[in-house]
Amino acid sequence: MTTVTAQIPADWPATQERARAIQDGLRARVVLDEPGPPPGTGTVTGVDVAYDDARDVVAAAAVTLDAATLAVVAEATAVGRISFPYVPGLLAFREIPTVLAALDALPCPPGLVVCDGYGRAHPRRFGLASHLGVLTGLPAIGVAKNPFTFAYDDPDAPRGSTSPLLDGAEEVGRALRTRAAVKPVFVSVGHRVSLDNACAHTLALAPAFRLPETTRRADALCRAALRAAAYPA
């Protein structure tokens, strides 16, 4: 496995106002009219991030799986300094430099990128999955553990049941039951994938657990990388 050091770009935003302006500019480049790759084909890569705020350290992991078998194809981690303060709605600016470094360190094409977070299910319709998708050109989806600030009805109990994740009357994602009678996950489009296909991918990636294998594996790997990071306190 490859581990690299992430650098914060020199032009990285330093204020909330600048970050929101960047979101507004990039959001117009999100592609919403492509279906994305068929579930169970090619590769799929999960990304996740862990922080140690006391040491000002962030670690990101990228884990590439064979979409048909869910076997691990490649893994990479990146460690760096935290690039932005904690601000709800702007979390991508804390994560993007390190996640991009981990993706760039993979020895194979990532295929579909699955983020532990949001895409269109975001107050500004531009969460991490959309941000990563636009910057890399890769198809991307968000699969979150909670619904952020949006409303939904509990899906029916059987696996595969869904209900709309709503901001007023707008469907920004779906609550998806990946295990019968277990709390749903919250799926949203990031870039170059339809919502139907995003849900189908999520189900295919979660044959035995509530969370997709991409999230489970990337979460464990980034936490291990954070523990091993040599940055001083």
C-alpha atoms as a printed R data frame, in Angstrom:
    type eleno elety resid chain resno       x      y       z
1   ATOM     1    CA   MET     A     1   0.000  0.000   0.000
2   ATOM     2    CA   THR     A     2   1.175  3.519  -0.818
3   ATOM     3    CA   THR     A     3   1.177  6.354   1.731
4   ATOM     4    CA   VAL     A     4   1.880  9.905   0.587
5   ATOM     5    CA   THR     A     5   2.079 13.354   2.144
6   ATOM     6    CA   ALA     A     6  -0.652 15.766   1.089
7   ATOM     7    CA   GLN     A     7   0.105 19.434   0.492
8   ATOM     8    CA   ILE     A     8  -2.374 22.284   0.866
9   ATOM     9    CA   PRO     A     9  -2.474 24.184  -2.465
10  ATOM    10    CA   ALA     A    10  -1.102 27.713  -2.310
11  ATOM    11    CA   ASP     A    11  -4.397 29.161  -3.548
12  ATOM    12    CA   TRP     A    12  -6.582 27.204  -1.097
13  ATOM    13    CA   PRO     A    13  -9.389 29.391   0.339
14  ATOM    14    CA   ALA     A    14  -8.743 30.913   3.759
15  ATOM    15    CA   THR     A    15 -12.211 32.354   4.409
16  ATOM    16    CA   GLN     A    16 -15.772 31.063   4.371
17  ATOM    17    CA   GLU     A    17 -16.724 33.676   1.794
18  ATOM    18    CA   ARG     A    18 -14.041 32.500  -0.627
19  ATOM    19    CA   ALA     A    19 -14.955 28.849  -0.104
20  ATOM    20    CA   ARG     A    20 -18.626 29.520  -0.832
21  ATOM    21    CA   ALA     A    21 -17.686 31.442  -3.974
22  ATOM    22    CA   ILE     A    22 -15.660 28.431  -5.145
23  ATOM    23    CA   GLN     A    23 -18.614 26.130  -4.443
24  ATOM    24    CA   ASP     A    24 -20.882 28.390  -6.485
25  ATOM    25    CA   GLY     A    25 -18.482 28.342  -9.424
26  ATOM    26    CA   LEU     A    26 -17.858 24.593  -9.420
27  ATOM    27    CA   ARG     A    27 -21.489 23.622  -8.803
28  ATOM    28    CA   ALA     A    28 -22.396 24.758 -12.333
29  ATOM    29    CA   ARG     A    29 -20.073 22.036 -13.690
30  ATOM    30    CA   VAL     A    30 -21.865 19.109 -12.004
31  ATOM    31    CA   VAL     A    31 -23.202 16.628 -14.600
32  ATOM    32    CA   LEU     A    32 -26.600 15.208 -13.679
33  ATOM    33    CA   ASP     A    33 -27.752 13.660 -16.965
34  ATOM    34    CA   GLU     A    34 -25.421 10.618 -17.158
35  ATOM    35    CA   PRO     A    35 -26.466  7.228 -15.722
36  ATOM    36    CA   GLY     A    36 -22.976  6.256 -14.622
37  ATOM    37    CA   PRO     A    37 -21.335  2.840 -14.792
38  ATOM    38    CA   PRO     A    38 -23.567 -0.218 -14.329
39  ATOM    39    CA   PRO     A    39 -23.432 -1.694 -10.815
40  ATOM    40    CA   GLY     A    40 -21.160 -4.717 -10.516
41  ATOM    41    CA   THR     A    41 -18.834 -3.660 -13.334
42  ATOM    42    CA   GLY     A    42 -15.319 -2.239 -13.340
43  ATOM    43    CA   THR     A    43 -13.848 -0.826 -10.164
44  ATOM    44    CA   VAL     A    44 -15.290  1.268  -7.372
45  ATOM    45    CA   THR     A    45 -13.281  3.302  -4.867
46  ATOM    46    CA   GLY     A    46 -14.292  4.337  -1.384
47  ATOM    47    CA   VAL     A    47 -12.756  7.412   0.228
48  ATOM    48    CA   ASP     A    48 -12.896  8.482   3.853
49  ATOM    49    CA   VAL     A    49 -11.108 10.896   6.183
50  ATOM    50    CA   ALA     A    50 -10.072 10.940   9.862
51  ATOM    51    CA   TYR     A    51  -8.840 13.911  11.897
52  ATOM    52    CA   ASP     A    52  -6.665 14.626  14.899
53  ATOM    53    CA   ASP     A    53  -7.444 18.293  15.535
54  ATOM    54    CA   ALA     A    54  -5.113 18.457  18.527
55  ATOM    55    CA   ARG     A    55  -2.163 17.637  16.251
56  ATOM    56    CA   ASP     A    56  -3.590 19.454  13.192
57  ATOM    57    CA   VAL     A    57  -3.424 16.211  11.188
58  ATOM    58    CA   VAL     A    58  -5.825 14.700   8.676
59  ATOM    59    CA   ALA     A    59  -5.546 11.278   7.044
60  ATOM    60    CA   ALA     A    60  -7.430 10.099   3.967
61  ATOM    61    CA   ALA     A    61  -7.805  6.630   2.514
62  ATOM    62    CA   ALA     A    62  -8.780  5.434  -0.953
63  ATOM    63    CA   VAL     A    63  -9.710  1.755  -1.283
64  ATOM    64    CA   THR     A    64 -10.420  0.337  -4.739
65  ATOM    65    CA   LEU     A    65 -12.595 -2.759  -5.004
66  ATOM    66    CA   ASP     A    66 -13.516 -5.039  -7.866
67  ATOM    67    CA   ALA     A    67 -17.172 -4.088  -8.276
68  ATOM    68    CA   ALA     A    68 -18.237 -7.656  -9.076
69  ATOM    69    CA   THR     A    69 -16.483 -9.493  -6.225
70  ATOM    70    CA   LEU     A    70 -15.805 -6.639  -3.748
71  ATOM    71    CA   ALA     A    71 -12.221 -7.890  -3.464
72  ATOM    72    CA   VAL     A    72  -9.636 -5.213  -2.713
73  ATOM    73    CA   VAL     A    73  -7.685 -4.203  -5.828
74  ATOM    74    CA   ALA     A    74  -5.607 -1.337  -4.422
75  ATOM    75    CA   GLU     A    75  -5.237  0.891  -1.364
76  ATOM    76    CA   ALA     A    76  -3.581  4.235  -0.752
77  ATOM    77    CA   THR     A    77  -3.453  6.716   2.110
78  ATOM    78    CA   ALA     A    78  -2.399 10.320   2.441
79  ATOM    79    CA   VAL     A    79  -1.571 12.382   5.530
80  ATOM    80    CA   GLY     A    80  -1.406 16.161   5.788
81  ATOM    81    CA   ARG     A    81  -2.279 19.277   7.726
82  ATOM    82    CA   ILE     A    82  -5.930 20.247   8.148
83  ATOM    83    CA   SER     A    83  -6.653 22.675   5.335
84  ATOM    84    CA   PHE     A    84  -9.753 24.553   6.570
85  ATOM    85    CA   PRO     A    85 -11.596 25.181   9.846
86  ATOM    86    CA   TYR     A    86 -14.675 23.144  10.738
87  ATOM    87    CA   VAL     A    87 -17.674 24.879   9.152
88  ATOM    88    CA   PRO     A    88 -20.897 22.929   8.427
89  ATOM    89    CA   GLY     A    89 -21.529 22.939   4.688
90  ATOM    90    CA   LEU     A    90 -17.843 23.563   3.900
91  ATOM    91    CA   LEU     A    91 -16.372 20.270   5.136
92  ATOM    92    CA   ALA     A    92 -15.065 19.399   1.664
93  ATOM    93    CA   PHE     A    93 -12.459 22.146   2.053
94  ATOM    94    CA   ARG     A    94 -11.031 20.287   5.073
95  ATOM    95    CA   GLU     A    95 -10.817 17.041   3.122
96  ATOM    96    CA   ILE     A    96 -10.241 17.627  -0.599
97  ATOM    97    CA   PRO     A    97  -6.419 18.070  -0.673
98  ATOM    98    CA   THR     A    98  -5.773 14.890   1.302
99  ATOM    99    CA   VAL     A    99  -8.437 12.840  -0.491
100 ATOM   100    CA   LEU     A   100  -7.088 13.908  -3.879
101 ATOM   101    CA   ALA     A   101  -3.580 12.910  -2.799
102 ATOM   102    CA   ALA     A   102  -4.819  9.448  -1.791
103 ATOM   103    CA   LEU     A   103  -6.703  9.020  -5.079
104 ATOM   104    CA   ASP     A   104  -3.665 10.147  -7.065
105 ATOM   105    CA   ALA     A   105  -1.521  7.556  -5.244
106 ATOM   106    CA   LEU     A   106  -3.656  4.625  -6.405
107 ATOM   107    CA   PRO     A   107  -1.896  2.436  -8.991
108 ATOM   108    CA   CYS     A   108  -5.105  1.873 -10.976
109 ATOM   109    CA   PRO     A   109  -8.084  3.907 -12.204
110 ATOM   110    CA   PRO     A   110 -10.550  4.521  -9.344
111 ATOM   111    CA   GLY     A   111 -13.714  3.971 -11.373
112 ATOM   112    CA   LEU     A   112 -16.793  5.120  -9.471
113 ATOM   113    CA   VAL     A   113 -15.908  7.075  -6.304
114 ATOM   114    CA   VAL     A   114 -18.065  6.519  -3.215
115 ATOM   115    CA   CYS     A   115 -17.772  9.167  -0.497
116 ATOM   116    CA   ASP     A   116 -18.752  8.780   3.130
117 ATOM   117    CA   GLY     A   117 -20.840 11.938   2.949
118 ATOM   118    CA   TYR     A   118 -22.997 13.946   0.582
119 ATOM   119    CA   GLY     A   119 -23.310 15.089  -2.986
120 ATOM   120    CA   ARG     A   120 -26.490 16.937  -3.935
121 ATOM   121    CA   ALA     A   121 -27.872 16.339  -0.424
122 ATOM   122    CA   HIS     A   122 -26.113 19.468   0.783
123 ATOM   123    CA   PRO     A   123 -27.466 22.942   1.632
124 ATOM   124    CA   ARG     A   124 -25.619 24.393  -1.373
125 ATOM   125    CA   ARG     A   125 -26.106 21.221  -3.481
126 ATOM   126    CA   PHE     A   126 -22.355 20.676  -3.575
127 ATOM   127    CA   GLY     A   127 -21.046 18.243  -0.993
128 ATOM   128    CA   LEU     A   128 -17.802 16.281  -1.092
129 ATOM   129    CA   ALA     A   129 -19.023 13.776  -3.720
130 ATOM   130    CA   SER     A   130 -19.910 16.578  -6.127
131 ATOM   131    CA   HIS     A   131 -16.720 18.505  -5.383
132 ATOM   132    CA   LEU     A   132 -14.517 15.447  -5.962
133 ATOM   133    CA   GLY     A   133 -16.440 14.460  -9.066
134 ATOM   134    CA   VAL     A   134 -16.052 17.856 -10.693
135 ATOM   135    CA   LEU     A   135 -12.348 18.171  -9.830
136 ATOM   136    CA   THR     A   136 -11.447 14.667 -11.022
137 ATOM   137    CA   GLY     A   137 -14.030 14.131 -13.764
138 ATOM   138    CA   LEU     A   138 -14.902 10.775 -12.158
139 ATOM   139    CA   PRO     A   139 -18.436  9.516 -11.501
140 ATOM   140    CA   ALA     A   140 -19.095  9.973  -7.790
141 ATOM   141    CA   ILE     A   141 -21.844  9.366  -5.230
142 ATOM   142    CA   GLY     A   142 -22.330 10.159  -1.560
143 ATOM   143    CA   VAL     A   143 -23.494  7.563   0.969
144 ATOM   144    CA   ALA     A   144 -23.997  9.169   4.376
145 ATOM   145    CA   LYS     A   145 -24.824  7.728   7.783
146 ATOM   146    CA   ASN     A   146 -27.338 10.481   8.619
147 ATOM   147    CA   PRO     A   147 -29.652 12.781   6.627
148 ATOM   148    CA   PHE     A   148 -27.929 16.083   7.479
149 ATOM   149    CA   THR     A   149 -30.748 18.640   7.743
150 ATOM   150    CA   PHE     A   150 -33.187 17.044   5.287
151 ATOM   151    CA   ALA     A   151 -36.554 15.374   5.867
152 ATOM   152    CA   TYR     A   152 -37.575 11.821   4.955
153 ATOM   153    CA   ASP     A   153 -40.126  9.165   5.776
154 ATOM   154    CA   ASP     A   154 -38.778  5.900   7.101
155 ATOM   155    CA   PRO     A   155 -38.495  3.447   4.168
156 ATOM   156    CA   ASP     A   156 -40.370  0.155   4.306
157 ATOM   157    CA   ALA     A   157 -38.614 -2.589   6.274
158 ATOM   158    CA   PRO     A   158 -37.330 -4.849   3.433
159 ATOM   159    CA   ARG     A   159 -33.809 -4.437   2.060
160 ATOM   160    CA   GLY     A   160 -33.801 -2.188  -0.995
161 ATOM   161    CA   SER     A   161 -36.729 -0.016   0.140
162 ATOM   162    CA   THR     A   162 -36.288  3.735  -0.377
163 ATOM   163    CA   SER     A   163 -37.939  7.035   0.441
164 ATOM   164    CA   PRO     A   164 -37.140 10.521  -0.863
165 ATOM   165    CA   LEU     A   165 -34.727 12.739   1.040
166 ATOM   166    CA   LEU     A   166 -36.403 16.125   0.744
167 ATOM   167    CA   ASP     A   167 -35.537 19.792   0.983
168 ATOM   168    CA   GLY     A   168 -39.053 21.167   0.829
169 ATOM   169    CA   ALA     A   169 -40.474 19.619  -2.334
170 ATOM   170    CA   GLU     A   170 -37.061 18.921  -3.919
171 ATOM   171    CA   GLU     A   171 -35.675 15.380  -3.819
172 ATOM   172    CA   VAL     A   172 -31.973 15.777  -3.018
173 ATOM   173    CA   GLY     A   173 -31.301 12.096  -2.355
174 ATOM   174    CA   ARG     A   174 -32.879  8.928  -0.962
175 ATOM   175    CA   ALA     A   175 -33.017  7.054   2.287
176 ATOM   176    CA   LEU     A   176 -32.063  3.483   1.356
177 ATOM   177    CA   ARG     A   177 -32.548  0.360   3.457
178 ATOM   178    CA   THR     A   178 -29.444 -1.780   2.905
179 ATOM   179    CA   ARG     A   179 -30.445 -4.330   5.556
180 ATOM   180    CA   ALA     A   180 -33.988 -5.346   6.459
181 ATOM   181    CA   ALA     A   181 -35.374 -3.427   9.443
182 ATOM   182    CA   VAL     A   182 -32.023 -1.631  10.024
183 ATOM   183    CA   LYS     A   183 -31.571  2.149   9.927
184 ATOM   184    CA   PRO     A   184 -31.190  3.363   6.312
185 ATOM   185    CA   VAL     A   185 -28.238  5.096   4.708
186 ATOM   186    CA   PHE     A   186 -28.646  8.317   2.750
187 ATOM   187    CA   VAL     A   187 -27.622  8.285  -0.898
188 ATOM   188    CA   SER     A   188 -27.132 11.301  -3.131
189 ATOM   189    CA   VAL     A   189 -25.719 11.991  -6.570
190 ATOM   190    CA   GLY     A   190 -22.287 13.546  -6.744
191 ATOM   191    CA   HIS     A   191 -21.357 13.747 -10.435
192 ATOM   192    CA   ARG     A   192 -22.063 11.765 -13.622
193 ATOM   193    CA   VAL     A   193 -24.372  9.184 -11.936
194 ATOM   194    CA   SER     A   194 -28.161  8.996 -11.736
195 ATOM   195    CA   LEU     A   195 -29.888  8.689  -8.362
196 ATOM   196    CA   ASP     A   196 -31.402  5.328  -9.322
197 ATOM   197    CA   ASN     A   197 -27.954  4.032 -10.236
198 ATOM   198    CA   ALA     A   198 -26.391  5.500  -7.091
199 ATOM   199    CA   CYS     A   199 -28.868  3.515  -4.995
200 ATOM   200    CA   ALA     A   200 -28.250  0.350  -7.029
201 ATOM   201    CA   HIS     A   201 -24.487  0.711  -6.527
202 ATOM   202    CA   THR     A   202 -24.961  1.197  -2.799
203 ATOM   203    CA   LEU     A   203 -27.041 -1.958  -2.494
204 ATOM   204    CA   ALA     A   204 -24.496 -3.945  -4.495
205 ATOM   205    CA   LEU     A   205 -21.715 -2.687  -2.214
206 ATOM   206    CA   ALA     A   206 -23.566 -3.623   0.985
207 ATOM   207    CA   PRO     A   207 -24.384 -7.337   0.725
208 ATOM   208    CA   ALA     A   208 -23.974 -8.066   4.449
209 ATOM   209    CA   PHE     A   209 -23.729 -4.819   6.422
210 ATOM   210    CA   ARG     A   210 -25.576 -1.507   6.685
211 ATOM   211    CA   LEU     A   211 -22.656  0.468   5.245
212 ATOM   212    CA   PRO     A   212 -21.123 -0.271   1.839
213 ATOM   213    CA   GLU     A   213 -17.819 -2.141   1.815
214 ATOM   214    CA   THR     A   214 -16.143  0.937   0.342
215 ATOM   215    CA   THR     A   215 -16.999  2.967   3.445
216 ATOM   216    CA   ARG     A   216 -16.190  0.196   5.914
217 ATOM   217    CA   ARG     A   217 -12.764 -0.452   4.447
218 ATOM   218    CA   ALA     A   218 -11.793  3.186   3.833
219 ATOM   219    CA   ASP     A   219 -12.868  4.154   7.356
220 ATOM   220    CA   ALA     A   220 -10.650  1.499   8.949
221 ATOM   221    CA   LEU     A   221  -7.702  2.381   6.715
222 ATOM   222    CA   CYS     A   222  -7.775  6.151   7.279
223 ATOM   223    CA   ARG     A   223  -8.026  5.664  11.045
224 ATOM   224    CA   ALA     A   224  -5.000  3.377  10.966
225 ATOM   225    CA   ALA     A   225  -3.100  5.941   8.877
226 ATOM   226    CA   LEU     A   226  -3.983  8.690  11.355
227 ATOM   227    CA   ARG     A   227  -2.701  6.629  14.289
228 ATOM   228    CA   ALA     A   228   0.556  5.989  12.439
229 ATOM   229    CA   ALA     A   229   1.055  9.607  11.332
230 ATOM   230    CA   ALA     A   230   4.394 10.948  12.543
231 ATOM   231    CA   TYR     A   231   3.377 14.605  12.832
232 ATOM   232    CA   PRO     A   232   4.337 15.919  16.294
233 ATOM   233    CA   ALA     A   233   1.811 17.066  18.873
